[in-house]
Coordinates of N, CA and C and ligand atoms in Angstrom, one line a residue:
M4 N 13.2 1.0 22.8 CA 14.4 1.0 22.1 C 15.3 -0.5 22.4
T5 N 15.7 -1.6 21.7 CA 16.1 -2.6 22.2 C 17.5 -2.3 22.4
Q6 N 18.2 -3.2 23.1 CA 19.5 -2.8 23.5 C 20.6 -3.2 22.5
T7 N 20.1 -4.2 21.3 CA 21.2 -4.1 20.2 C 21.5 -3.1 19.3
I8 N 20.6 -2.4 19.2 CA 20.8 -0.9 18.4 C 21.7 0.3 19.0
E9 N 22.6 0.6 18.5 CA 23.5 1.8 19.1 C 22.9 3.0 18.5
K10 N 22.9 4.2 19.3 CA 22.5 5.4 18.9 C 23.7 6.0 17.7
L11 N 23.5 6.4 16.7 CA 24.7 6.7 16.0 C 25.2 8.1 16.0
S12 N 26.3 8.7 16.0 CA 26.9 10.1 16.4 C 26.2 10.8 15.4
S13 N 26.2 12.4 15.8 CA 25.7 13.3 15.1 C 26.5 13.3 13.7
A14 N 27.8 12.9 13.8 CA 28.6 12.9 12.5 C 28.0 11.5 11.8
D15 N 27.8 10.2 12.3 CA 27.4 9.4 11.3 C 25.9 9.8 10.8
L16 N 25.3 10.2 11.4 CA 23.9 10.3 11.1 C 24.0 11.5 9.8
A17 N 25.0 12.4 9.7 CA 24.9 13.4 8.8 C 25.5 12.7 7.4
E18 N 26.5 11.7 7.8 CA 27.1 11.1 6.7 C 26.1 10.2 6.0
L19 N 25.4 9.7 6.3 CA 24.0 8.5 6.3 C 23.4 9.5 5.4
N20 N 23.0 10.3 6.0 CA 21.9 11.5 5.2 C 22.4 11.8 4.2
S21 N 23.6 12.3 4.1 CA 24.3 12.9 3.1 C 24.4 11.7 1.7
R22 N 24.6 10.5 2.3 CA 24.5 9.5 1.3 C 23.3 9.5 0.5
F23 N 22.0 8.9 1.7 CA 20.9 8.7 1.0 C 20.0 10.1 0.7
E24 N 20.9 11.2 0.3 CA 19.8 12.2 -0.7 C 20.0 11.9 -1.9
S25 N 21.2 11.5 -2.0 CA 20.9 11.2 -3.7 C 20.8 9.8 -4.2
A26 N 20.3 9.2 -3.0 CA 20.0 7.6 -3.1 C 18.5 7.2 -3.6
P27 N 18.1 6.1 -4.2 CA 16.7 5.8 -4.4 C 16.4 5.0 -2.9
P28 N 14.6 5.3 -2.6 CA 14.2 4.9 -1.6 C 14.3 3.5 -1.6
E29 N 14.5 2.6 -2.3 CA 14.8 1.2 -2.1 C 16.0 1.2 -1.3
D30 N 17.2 2.0 -1.5 CA 18.4 1.8 -0.7 C 18.3 2.0 0.7
V31 N 17.5 3.1 0.9 CA 17.2 3.4 2.3 C 16.5 2.1 2.7
L32 N 15.4 1.9 2.2 CA 14.8 0.7 2.8 C 15.7 -0.6 3.1
K33 N 16.5 -1.0 2.2 CA 17.5 -2.1 2.5 C 18.2 -1.6 3.3
W34 N 19.1 -0.6 3.6 CA 19.5 0.0 5.1 C 18.4 -0.4 6.3
V35 N 17.4 0.1 6.3 CA 16.6 -0.2 7.3 C 16.4 -2.1 7.8
D36 N 16.4 -2.6 6.6 CA 16.1 -4.0 6.6 C 17.1 -4.5 7.2
E37 N 18.5 -4.3 6.6 CA 19.7 -5.0 7.1 C 20.1 -4.4 8.5
T38 N 19.9 -3.3 8.9 CA 20.2 -2.7 10.1 C 19.4 -3.0 11.3
F39 N 17.8 -2.8 10.9 CA 17.0 -3.1 11.8 C 16.2 -4.3 12.0
G40 N 16.1 -5.0 10.6 CA 15.4 -6.2 10.6 C 14.0 -6.3 11.2
S41 N 13.5 -7.2 11.8 CA 11.7 -7.2 12.3 C 11.4 -6.2 13.2
S42 N 12.7 -5.6 14.0 CA 12.2 -4.4 14.9 C 12.3 -3.1 14.0
A43 N 12.0 -3.1 12.8 CA 11.4 -2.1 12.2 C 10.2 -2.2 11.5
V44 N 9.4 -1.0 11.2 CA 7.8 -1.1 11.2 C 7.8 0.2 10.2
Q45 N 6.8 -0.1 9.3 CA 6.4 0.9 8.5 C 4.9 1.5 9.2
V46 N 5.1 2.7 9.3 CA 4.1 3.1 10.2 C 3.0 3.9 8.9
S47 N 1.8 3.3 8.7 CA 1.2 3.8 7.4 C -0.2 4.5 7.7
S48 N -0.9 5.3 6.9 CA -2.2 5.7 7.4 C -2.8 5.4 5.9
F49 N -1.9 4.8 5.3 CA -2.4 4.3 4.0 C -2.7 5.2 2.7
G50 N -2.0 6.3 2.8 CA -2.4 7.3 1.7 C -1.2 7.3 0.7
L51 N -1.6 7.8 -0.5 CA -0.8 7.5 -1.4 C 0.9 7.1 -1.1
E52 N 1.4 8.1 -0.6 CA 3.1 7.9 -0.5 C 3.0 6.7 0.5
D53 N 2.3 6.1 1.3 CA 2.2 5.1 2.4 C 2.3 3.9 1.4
V54 N 1.4 4.0 0.4 CA 1.4 2.5 0.0 C 2.0 2.3 -1.2
A55 N 2.9 3.5 -1.9 CA 4.2 3.1 -2.6 C 5.1 2.8 -2.0
L56 N 5.2 3.7 -0.5 CA 6.2 3.1 0.2 C 6.1 1.6 0.7
Y57 N 5.6 1.1 1.0 CA 5.3 -0.3 1.4 C 5.3 -1.2 0.5
D58 N 5.0 -1.0 -0.8 CA 5.3 -1.6 -2.1 C 6.6 -1.8 -2.2
M59 N 7.4 -0.8 -2.1 CA 9.2 -0.9 -2.2 C 9.6 -1.4 -0.9
Y60 N 8.9 -1.6 0.1 CA 9.8 -2.2 1.2 C 9.5 -3.5 1.2
W61 N 8.2 -4.4 0.7 CA 7.6 -5.5 0.4 C 8.9 -6.1 -0.9
R62 N 9.4 -5.3 -1.7 CA 10.3 -5.7 -2.6 C 11.4 -6.0 -2.0
V63 N 12.0 -5.4 -1.1 CA 13.2 -5.4 -0.2 C 12.8 -6.9 0.5
N64 N 11.8 -6.7 1.2 CA 11.6 -8.0 2.2 C 10.3 -8.3 2.3
E65 N 9.8 -9.4 1.8 CA 8.1 -9.6 1.7 C 7.6 -10.3 3.4
S66 N 8.3 -9.9 4.1 CA 8.1 -10.3 5.7 C 8.2 -8.8 6.3
A67 N 8.4 -7.9 5.5 CA 8.5 -6.2 6.0 C 7.0 -6.0 6.7
R68 N 7.3 -5.3 8.1 CA 6.3 -5.1 8.9 C 5.4 -3.5 8.3
I69 N 3.8 -4.0 8.6 CA 3.2 -2.3 8.3 C 2.4 -2.5 9.7
M70 N 2.2 -1.0 10.0 CA 1.2 -1.5 11.2 C 0.5 0.1 10.7
T71 N -0.8 0.1 11.2 CA -1.8 1.6 11.2 C -2.2 1.6 12.6
L72 N -2.9 2.8 12.5 CA -3.5 3.4 13.7 C -5.0 3.5 13.1
D73 N -6.0 2.4 13.4 CA -7.5 2.5 13.5 C -7.9 3.2 14.2
T74 N -8.3 4.7 14.0 CA -8.7 5.4 15.0 C -10.2 5.3 15.1
L75 N -11.1 4.6 14.6 CA -12.5 3.8 14.7 C -13.4 5.3 14.1
R76 N -12.8 5.9 13.3 CA -13.3 7.1 12.5 C -12.9 7.3 11.2
L77 N -12.5 6.1 10.9 CA -11.7 6.1 9.2 C -13.1 5.8 8.1
P78 N -12.8 6.4 7.2 CA -13.7 6.6 5.8 C -13.7 4.7 5.7
T79 N -15.0 4.1 5.1 CA -15.0 3.2 4.6 C -14.0 2.8 3.5
E80 N -13.8 3.5 2.5 CA -12.9 3.0 1.8 C -11.4 2.7 2.2
T81 N -11.0 3.2 3.3 CA -9.6 3.3 4.0 C -9.6 1.7 4.3
Y82 N -11.1 1.2 4.9 CA -10.9 -0.1 5.6 C -11.0 -1.1 4.3
T83 N -11.7 -0.5 3.2 CA -11.3 -1.8 1.9 C -10.2 -1.8 1.5
L84 N -9.1 -0.8 1.6 CA -7.8 -0.8 1.3 C -7.1 -1.6 1.9
F85 N -7.6 -1.7 3.6 CA -6.8 -2.4 4.2 C -7.1 -3.9 4.0
D86 N -8.3 -4.2 3.5 CA -8.4 -5.9 2.9 C -7.9 -5.6 1.8
Q87 N -7.7 -5.2 0.7 CA -6.9 -5.2 -0.5 C -5.6 -5.5 -0.3
F88 N -5.0 -4.5 0.8 CA -3.6 -4.4 1.0 C -3.2 -6.1 1.4
Q89 N -4.1 -6.5 2.3 CA -3.6 -7.9 3.0 C -3.7 -9.1 1.8
L90 N -4.4 -8.7 1.0 CA -4.6 -9.8 -0.3 C -3.5 -9.7 -1.1
R91 N -3.1 -8.2 -1.5 CA -2.2 -8.4 -2.6 C -0.9 -8.8 -2.0
Y92 N -0.5 -8.1 -0.6 CA 0.8 -8.6 0.0 C 1.1 -9.5 0.8
K93 N -0.2 -10.4 1.2 CA 0.0 -11.6 2.1 C 0.5 -11.2 3.4
V94 N 0.3 -10.1 4.1 CA 0.9 -9.3 5.0 C -0.5 -9.2 6.1
E95 N -0.2 -8.8 7.3 CA -1.1 -8.7 8.3 C -0.9 -7.5 8.7
I96 N -2.0 -6.4 8.6 CA -1.3 -5.1 9.1 C -1.6 -5.3 10.4
E97 N -0.5 -4.8 11.3 CA -0.5 -4.7 12.8 C -1.4 -3.4 13.0
T98 N -2.7 -3.5 13.6 CA -3.6 -2.5 14.0 C -3.7 -2.2 15.2
H99 N -3.3 -0.7 15.3 CA -3.8 -0.5 17.0 C -4.9 0.5 17.0
H100 N -5.4 0.6 18.2 CA -6.8 1.0 18.4 C -6.3 1.8 19.5
P101 N -7.4 2.9 19.7 CA -7.2 4.1 20.8 C -7.7 3.3 22.2
D102 N -7.7 3.5 23.1 CA -7.9 3.2 24.6 C -9.4 3.5 24.8
L103 N -10.3 2.6 24.7 CA -11.7 2.5 24.5 C -12.3 3.4 25.6
E104 N -11.6 3.0 26.9 CA -12.1 4.2 28.4 C -11.8 5.2 28.1
A105 N -10.6 5.6 27.4 CA -10.3 7.4 27.3 C -11.4 7.6 26.3
V106 N -11.8 6.9 24.9 CA -12.7 7.4 24.1 C -14.1 7.7 24.6
R107 N -14.3 7.0 25.4 CA -15.7 6.8 26.2 C -15.7 8.6 27.0
A108 N -14.6 8.3 27.8 CA -14.7 9.4 28.5 C -14.6 11.0 27.7
M109 N -13.8 10.9 26.8 CA -14.0 12.2 26.0 C -15.1 12.2 25.2
I110 N -16.2 11.0 24.8 CA -17.0 11.6 24.1 C -18.3 12.1 25.2
K111 N -18.2 11.4 26.5 CA -18.9 11.6 27.5 C -19.1 12.9 27.9
E112 N -17.8 13.8 27.9 CA -17.7 14.9 28.6 C -17.4 16.0 27.5
K113 N -17.3 15.7 25.9 CA -17.3 16.5 25.0 C -18.1 16.1 23.6
G114 N -18.5 15.1 23.6 CA -19.5 14.8 22.3 C -18.5 14.2 21.6
F115 N -19.5 13.6 20.6 CA -18.9 12.7 19.6 C -18.1 13.7 18.6
N116 N -18.8 14.5 18.3 CA -18.0 15.4 17.4 C -17.0 16.7 17.5
L117 N -16.6 16.4 18.9 CA -15.9 17.4 19.6 C -15.1 18.2 18.8
F118 N -14.2 17.7 17.8 CA -13.2 18.4 17.0 C -13.8 19.3 16.0
Y119 N -14.9 19.6 15.7 CA -15.5 20.7 15.1 C -15.7 22.2 16.1
K120 N -15.6 21.9 17.2 CA -15.8 22.9 18.6 C -14.7 23.3 18.9
G121 N -13.5 23.9 18.0 CA -12.2 24.4 18.8 C -10.8 23.6 18.4
V122 N -10.0 24.4 18.2 CA -8.3 23.5 17.9 C -8.2 22.6 19.0
A123 N -8.3 23.1 20.2 CA -8.2 22.1 21.2 C -8.7 21.2 21.9
N124 N -9.9 21.2 21.3 CA -10.8 19.9 21.1 C -10.2 18.9 20.1
R125 N -10.1 19.5 18.8 CA -9.4 18.6 17.8 C -8.2 17.9 18.3
K126 N -7.3 18.4 18.9 CA -6.1 18.1 19.2 C -6.3 17.1 20.0
F127 N -7.2 17.2 21.1 CA -7.3 16.3 22.3 C -7.8 15.0 21.7
C128 N -8.7 14.9 20.6 CA -9.1 13.9 19.8 C -7.9 12.9 19.1
C129 N -7.2 13.9 18.3 CA -6.4 13.4 17.9 C -5.4 12.7 18.8
N130 N -5.0 13.1 19.8 CA -4.1 12.8 20.8 C -4.6 11.3 21.5
V131 N -5.9 11.4 21.9 CA -6.5 10.1 22.1 C -6.4 8.7 21.3
R132 N -7.0 9.6 20.2 CA -7.4 8.1 18.9 C -5.9 7.8 18.3
K133 N -5.0 8.8 18.1 CA -3.9 8.7 17.4 C -2.3 8.8 18.3
V134 N -2.0 10.1 18.8 CA -0.5 10.0 19.4 C -0.5 8.7 20.2
E135 N -1.5 9.0 21.6 CA -1.0 7.9 22.5 C -1.0 6.1 22.1
P136 N -2.0 5.7 21.1 CA -1.9 4.5 20.4 C -0.5 4.5 19.8
L137 N 0.0 5.6 19.1 CA 1.3 5.5 18.4 C 2.7 5.4 19.5
K138 N 2.4 6.1 20.8 CA 3.4 5.5 21.4 C 3.4 4.2 22.4
K139 N 2.2 3.5 22.2 CA 2.0 2.4 22.8 C 2.5 1.6 21.9
A140 N 2.3 1.9 20.2 CA 2.5 0.7 18.8 C 4.0 0.7 19.2
L141 N 4.8 1.8 19.2 CA 6.1 2.0 18.9 C 7.1 1.7 20.2
A142 N 6.5 1.0 21.2 CA 7.3 0.9 22.3 C 8.2 -0.6 22.0
G143 N 9.4 -0.7 21.9 CA 10.2 -1.9 21.4 C 10.5 -2.0 19.8
V144 N 10.1 -0.8 19.4 CA 10.6 -0.7 17.9 C 11.6 0.1 17.6
D145 N 12.5 -0.5 17.0 CA 13.9 0.4 16.8 C 14.1 1.5 15.8
A146 N 13.2 1.4 14.8 CA 13.1 2.1 13.6 C 11.5 2.2 13.1
W147 N 11.2 3.3 12.7 CA 9.7 3.6 12.2 C 9.7 4.3 10.9
V148 N 9.3 3.5 9.8 CA 9.7 4.2 8.4 C 8.3 5.0 8.0
T149 N 8.4 6.1 7.3 CA 7.2 6.8 7.3 C 7.3 7.3 5.7
G150 N 6.1 7.9 5.2 CA 6.2 8.4 4.2 C 5.9 9.9 3.7
L151 N 6.7 10.6 4.9 CA 6.3 12.1 5.1 C 7.7 12.7 4.0
R152 N 7.2 13.6 3.1 CA 7.4 14.0 2.2 C 8.1 15.9 2.4
R153 N 9.2 16.5 2.0 CA 9.3 17.6 2.7 C 8.5 18.3 2.0
D154 N 8.0 18.6 0.7 CA 7.3 19.6 0.2 C 5.9 19.5 0.3
Q155 N 5.4 18.6 1.7 CA 4.2 18.8 2.2 C 4.3 19.9 3.1
G156 N 5.3 20.6 3.6 CA 5.2 21.5 4.0 C 5.1 21.4 5.6
M157 N 4.7 22.6 6.4 CA 4.8 22.6 8.0 C 6.0 21.9 8.1
D158 N 6.2 21.4 9.4 CA 7.3 21.0 9.9 C 8.0 19.9 9.2
R159 N 7.3 19.3 7.8 CA 8.0 18.4 7.3 C 9.0 18.8 6.8
G160 N 9.1 20.3 6.1 CA 9.9 20.9 5.1 C 11.2 20.5 5.6
S161 N 11.8 20.5 7.0 CA 13.0 20.0 7.5 C 13.3 18.6 7.6
I162 N 12.8 18.0 7.3 CA 12.9 16.1 8.0 C 14.1 15.8 7.1
D163 N 15.1 15.0 7.9 CA 16.0 14.3 7.1 C 15.6 12.8 6.8
I164 N 16.0 12.3 6.2 CA 16.1 10.9 5.6 C 15.9 9.9 6.9
V165 N 17.0 10.0 7.6 CA 16.9 9.1 9.0 C 17.3 10.4 10.1
E166 N 16.4 10.1 11.0 CA 16.3 10.9 12.0 C 16.4 10.0 13.4
W167 N 16.7 11.0 14.6 CA 16.8 10.3 15.9 C 15.5 10.9 16.4
D168 N 14.3 10.2 16.9 CA 13.2 10.3 17.2 C 13.4 10.6 18.7
D169 N 13.6 11.7 19.4 CA 13.6 11.9 20.8 C 12.5 11.1 21.8
A170 N 11.3 11.6 21.0 CA 9.8 11.3 21.7 C 9.7 9.8 21.9
H171 N 10.0 9.0 20.6 CA 9.9 7.7 21.1 C 11.1 6.8 21.1
E172 N 12.3 7.5 21.2 CA 13.6 6.6 21.5 C 13.9 5.9 20.8
N173 N 13.9 6.2 19.1 CA 13.9 5.4 17.9 C 14.6 5.9 16.8
Y174 N 14.7 5.5 15.8 CA 15.1 6.2 14.6 C 13.6 6.1 13.9
K175 N 13.4 7.4 13.5 CA 12.5 7.6 12.6 C 12.9 8.1 10.9
V176 N 12.6 6.8 9.9 CA 13.2 6.9 8.6 C 12.2 7.5 7.4
N177 N 12.5 8.7 6.8 CA 11.5 8.9 5.7 C 12.2 9.0 4.5
P178 N 12.1 7.8 3.7 CA 12.8 7.3 2.4 C 12.4 8.3 1.4
L179 N 11.1 8.5 1.4 CA 10.4 9.8 0.4 C 10.7 11.0 0.5
A180 N 11.5 11.4 1.5 CA 11.5 12.9 2.1 C 11.8 13.8 0.6
N181 N 12.9 13.4 0.0 CA 12.8 14.7 -1.1 C 12.1 14.2 -2.6
W182 N 11.0 13.5 -2.4 CA 10.2 13.1 -3.7 C 9.0 13.9 -3.5
T183 N 8.4 14.1 -5.1 CA 7.4 15.0 -4.9 C 5.9 14.3 -5.3
F184 N 4.9 15.1 -5.0 CA 3.4 14.0 -5.3 C 4.0 13.3 -6.8
E185 N 4.2 14.1 -7.7 CA 4.1 13.0 -8.8 C 4.8 12.0 -9.1
Q186 N 6.0 12.0 -8.5 CA 6.7 11.1 -8.4 C 6.0 9.7 -7.7
V187 N 5.3 10.2 -6.7 CA 4.6 9.2 -5.9 C 3.5 8.4 -6.9
Q188 N 3.0 9.5 -7.5 CA 1.8 9.1 -8.5 C 2.1 8.3 -9.4
H189 N 3.3 8.8 -10.0 CA 4.0 7.7 -11.0 C 4.2 6.4 -10.8
Y190 N 4.6 6.2 -9.4 CA 5.4 5.0 -8.9 C 3.9 4.0 -8.6
V191 N 2.9 4.7 -8.1 CA 1.8 3.8 -8.0 C 1.3 3.1 -8.9
K192 N 1.2 4.3 -9.9 CA 0.5 3.5 -11.4 C 1.5 2.9 -12.0
A193 N 2.7 2.7 -12.1 CA 3.6 2.1 -12.8 C 3.5 0.9 -12.4
N194 N 3.5 0.7 -10.9 CA 3.7 -0.8 -10.2 C 2.1 -1.2 -9.8
S195 N 1.1 -0.4 -10.2 CA -0.3 -1.0 -10.1 C -0.3 -1.2 -8.5
V196 N 0.0 -0.7 -7.7 CA -0.1 -0.5 -5.9 C -1.5 -0.1 -5.7
P197 N -2.3 -1.0 -5.1 CA -3.7 -0.8 -4.5 C -3.5 0.8 -3.8
Y198 N -4.5 1.4 -3.9 CA -4.5 2.5 -3.5 C -6.1 3.0 -3.0
N199 N -6.0 4.1 -2.0 CA -7.6 4.5 -2.1 C -8.4 5.2 -3.0
E200 N -9.7 4.5 -3.1 CA -10.3 5.3 -4.3 C -10.9 6.8 -3.9
L201 N -10.8 7.3 -2.5 CA -11.1 8.3 -2.6 C -9.9 9.4 -3.4
H202 N -8.7 8.9 -3.3 CA -7.8 9.8 -4.3 C -8.4 10.3 -5.4
D203 N -9.3 9.2 -6.4 CA -9.7 9.6 -7.4 C -11.1 10.5 -7.6
R204 N -11.3 10.9 -6.2 CA -12.5 11.6 -6.0 C -12.1 13.0 -5.2
G205 N -10.8 13.2 -5.5 CA -10.6 14.9 -5.2 C -9.9 14.9 -3.5
Y206 N -9.7 13.8 -3.0 CA -9.0 13.5 -1.9 C -7.2 13.4 -1.6
P207 N -6.6 14.2 -2.1 CA -4.9 13.7 -2.2 C -4.5 13.3 -0.8
S208 N -5.1 14.0 0.7 CA -4.8 13.5 1.7 C -5.7 13.0 2.5
I209 N -5.7 11.9 3.3 CA -7.0 11.1 3.7 C -6.5 11.0 5.1
G210 N -7.7 11.2 6.0 CA -7.2 11.0 7.5 C -8.9 10.2 7.8
C211 N -9.3 10.7 9.0 CA -10.5 10.2 9.9 C -11.7 11.0 8.8
A212 N -12.4 10.3 8.8 CA -14.1 10.8 7.8 C -14.6 12.0 7.8
P213 N -14.7 12.5 9.2 CA -15.5 13.4 9.7 C -14.2 14.9 9.6
C214 N -13.0 14.2 9.4 CA -11.9 15.3 9.5 C -11.5 15.6 8.0
T215 N -11.8 15.1 6.8 CA -11.4 15.2 5.4 C -12.2 15.5 4.7
R216 N -12.2 16.6 3.7 CA -12.9 16.6 2.8 C -12.0 16.6 1.6
A217 N -12.8 16.5 0.2 CA -12.4 16.7 -0.8 C -11.7 18.0 -1.3
I218 N -10.6 18.4 -2.0 CA -10.2 19.8 -2.5 C -10.7 20.2 -3.6
E219 N -10.4 21.4 -4.1 CA -10.8 22.3 -5.3 C -9.8 22.3 -6.0
P220 N -9.5 22.3 -7.4 CA -8.1 22.5 -8.2 C -7.7 23.9 -7.9
G221 N -6.3 23.5 -7.2 CA -5.7 24.9 -7.1 C -5.3 24.8 -5.4
E222 N -6.0 24.1 -5.0 CA -6.0 24.4 -3.3 C -4.9 23.3 -3.1
D223 N -4.0 23.9 -2.1 CA -2.9 23.0 -1.3 C -3.4 21.8 -1.1
L224 N -2.5 20.9 -1.3 CA -3.0 19.4 -1.0 C -3.5 19.0 0.2
R225 N -3.1 19.4 1.1 CA -3.6 19.5 2.6 C -4.8 20.2 2.8
A226 N -5.2 21.0 2.3 CA -6.4 22.1 2.3 C -7.9 21.1 2.8
G227 N -7.9 19.7 2.8 CA -9.0 19.3 3.0 C -9.2 18.5 4.5
R228 N -7.9 18.8 4.9 CA -7.7 18.2 6.4 C -8.0 19.1 7.1
W229 N -9.0 18.8 8.6 CA -9.4 20.2 9.2 C -9.7 21.6 8.6
W230 N -10.4 21.3 7.5 CA -10.5 22.4 6.7 C -11.3 23.6 7.5
W231 N -11.8 23.4 8.3 CA -12.8 24.6 9.1 C -11.6 25.2 10.0
E232 N -10.6 24.8 10.3 CA -9.5 25.5 11.1 C -8.8 26.2 10.4
G233 N -8.8 26.3 9.2 CA -8.2 27.5 8.0 C -6.6 27.5 8.0
D234 N -6.1 27.3 9.2 CA -4.5 27.6 9.4 C -3.5 26.6 8.6
P235 N -3.1 26.7 7.7 CA -2.3 25.5 7.1 C -1.2 25.2 7.7
D236 N -0.6 26.1 8.5 CA 0.5 25.6 9.3 C 0.2 24.7 10.4
A237 N -1.3 24.5 10.8 CA -1.5 24.0 11.7 C -2.2 22.6 11.6
K238 N -1.7 22.0 10.2 CA -2.7 20.8 9.8 C -1.9 19.7 10.2
E239 N -1.5 19.4 11.5 CA -1.1 18.4 11.8 C -1.7 17.7 13.0
C240 N -1.5 16.4 12.8 CA -2.6 15.5 14.0 C -1.6 15.4 15.3
G241 N -0.2 15.7 15.2 CA 0.7 15.6 16.4 C 1.5 14.3 16.2
L242 N 1.3 13.5 15.5 CA 1.9 12.4 15.3 C 3.5 12.6 14.9
H243 N 3.5 13.8 14.0 CA 5.0 13.9 13.6 C 5.2 15.3 14.1
I244 N 4.9 15.7 15.1 CA 5.4 17.0 15.9 C 6.0 17.0 17.0
V245 N 5.3 15.7 17.5 CA 6.0 15.7 19.1 C 7.6 15.4 19.5
E246 N 8.0 15.1 18.1 CA 9.4 15.0 18.3 C 10.2 16.3 17.8
A247 N 9.3 17.0 16.7 CA 10.0 18.2 16.5 C 9.9 19.2 17.5
A248 N 9.0 19.2 18.3 CA 9.1 20.1 19.5 C 10.1 19.8 20.5
A249 N 10.5 18.5 20.8 CA 11.5 18.4 21.3 C 13.1 18.6 20.8
R250 N 12.8 18.6 19.3 CA 14.5 19.2 18.9 C 14.8 20.6 19.2
Ligands
SF4_317 S1 -8.4 13.5 12.7 FE1 -10.5 13.8 13.6 S2 -11.6 12.4 14.0 FE2 -9.3 11.5 13.8 S3 -8.6 11.5 15.7 FE3 -8.1 13.3 14.7 S4 -9.7 15.1 15.4 FE4 -10.3 13.0 15.8

């Protein structure tokens, strides 16, 4: 965290969240832009929520920053979307990669597809390819903006729109916290926002290629993530539960 941003009191944070609950996401993004400027960044995995959110953020500030974690195992369609996004918004996506030595050591010890051999291995891979790179990427960032929604379930059910993130010592802002998936779909369509073509092939939630499959009608929206594990409450990679555990 930079020295210029003061930590809000619990009362101020509660008042802010109360105000934002009935405000459109654009108002939240204007507050982010006015309060944090270029020390705020959207952290995006380029899911449907993320692309809608960046379109809103870009309309507030055409220089709004966006970063992503390239785990080196993403689907080709996601890389295609990165290219489309850079052309559409004339923005440089700040791309962060895992430490290659850590990846090599992990593969040497556990194999390329270690994630299929138990939850501990999967979490280890997510830690090397996502959690650790995110920690480095957020150094010096005062506020990170995410596309999390409460009705995605798991720990996301209780998120606030503006939260203090103990793990990264900055603010975490979730402007779409009270949106539904249908609202996101409508926004993307109404504003011709570029999106991952895998969404049209039954993938509502997209992560790394080997860990994501299409879902069947009626399945939970995140059922295609780490589907072999079965437990719907465990479908997080650790990016958004580090701070939950600290709360
Ligand atoms: S989603 Fe799969 S490939 Fe990607 S970091 Fe996690 S375990 Fe590794």
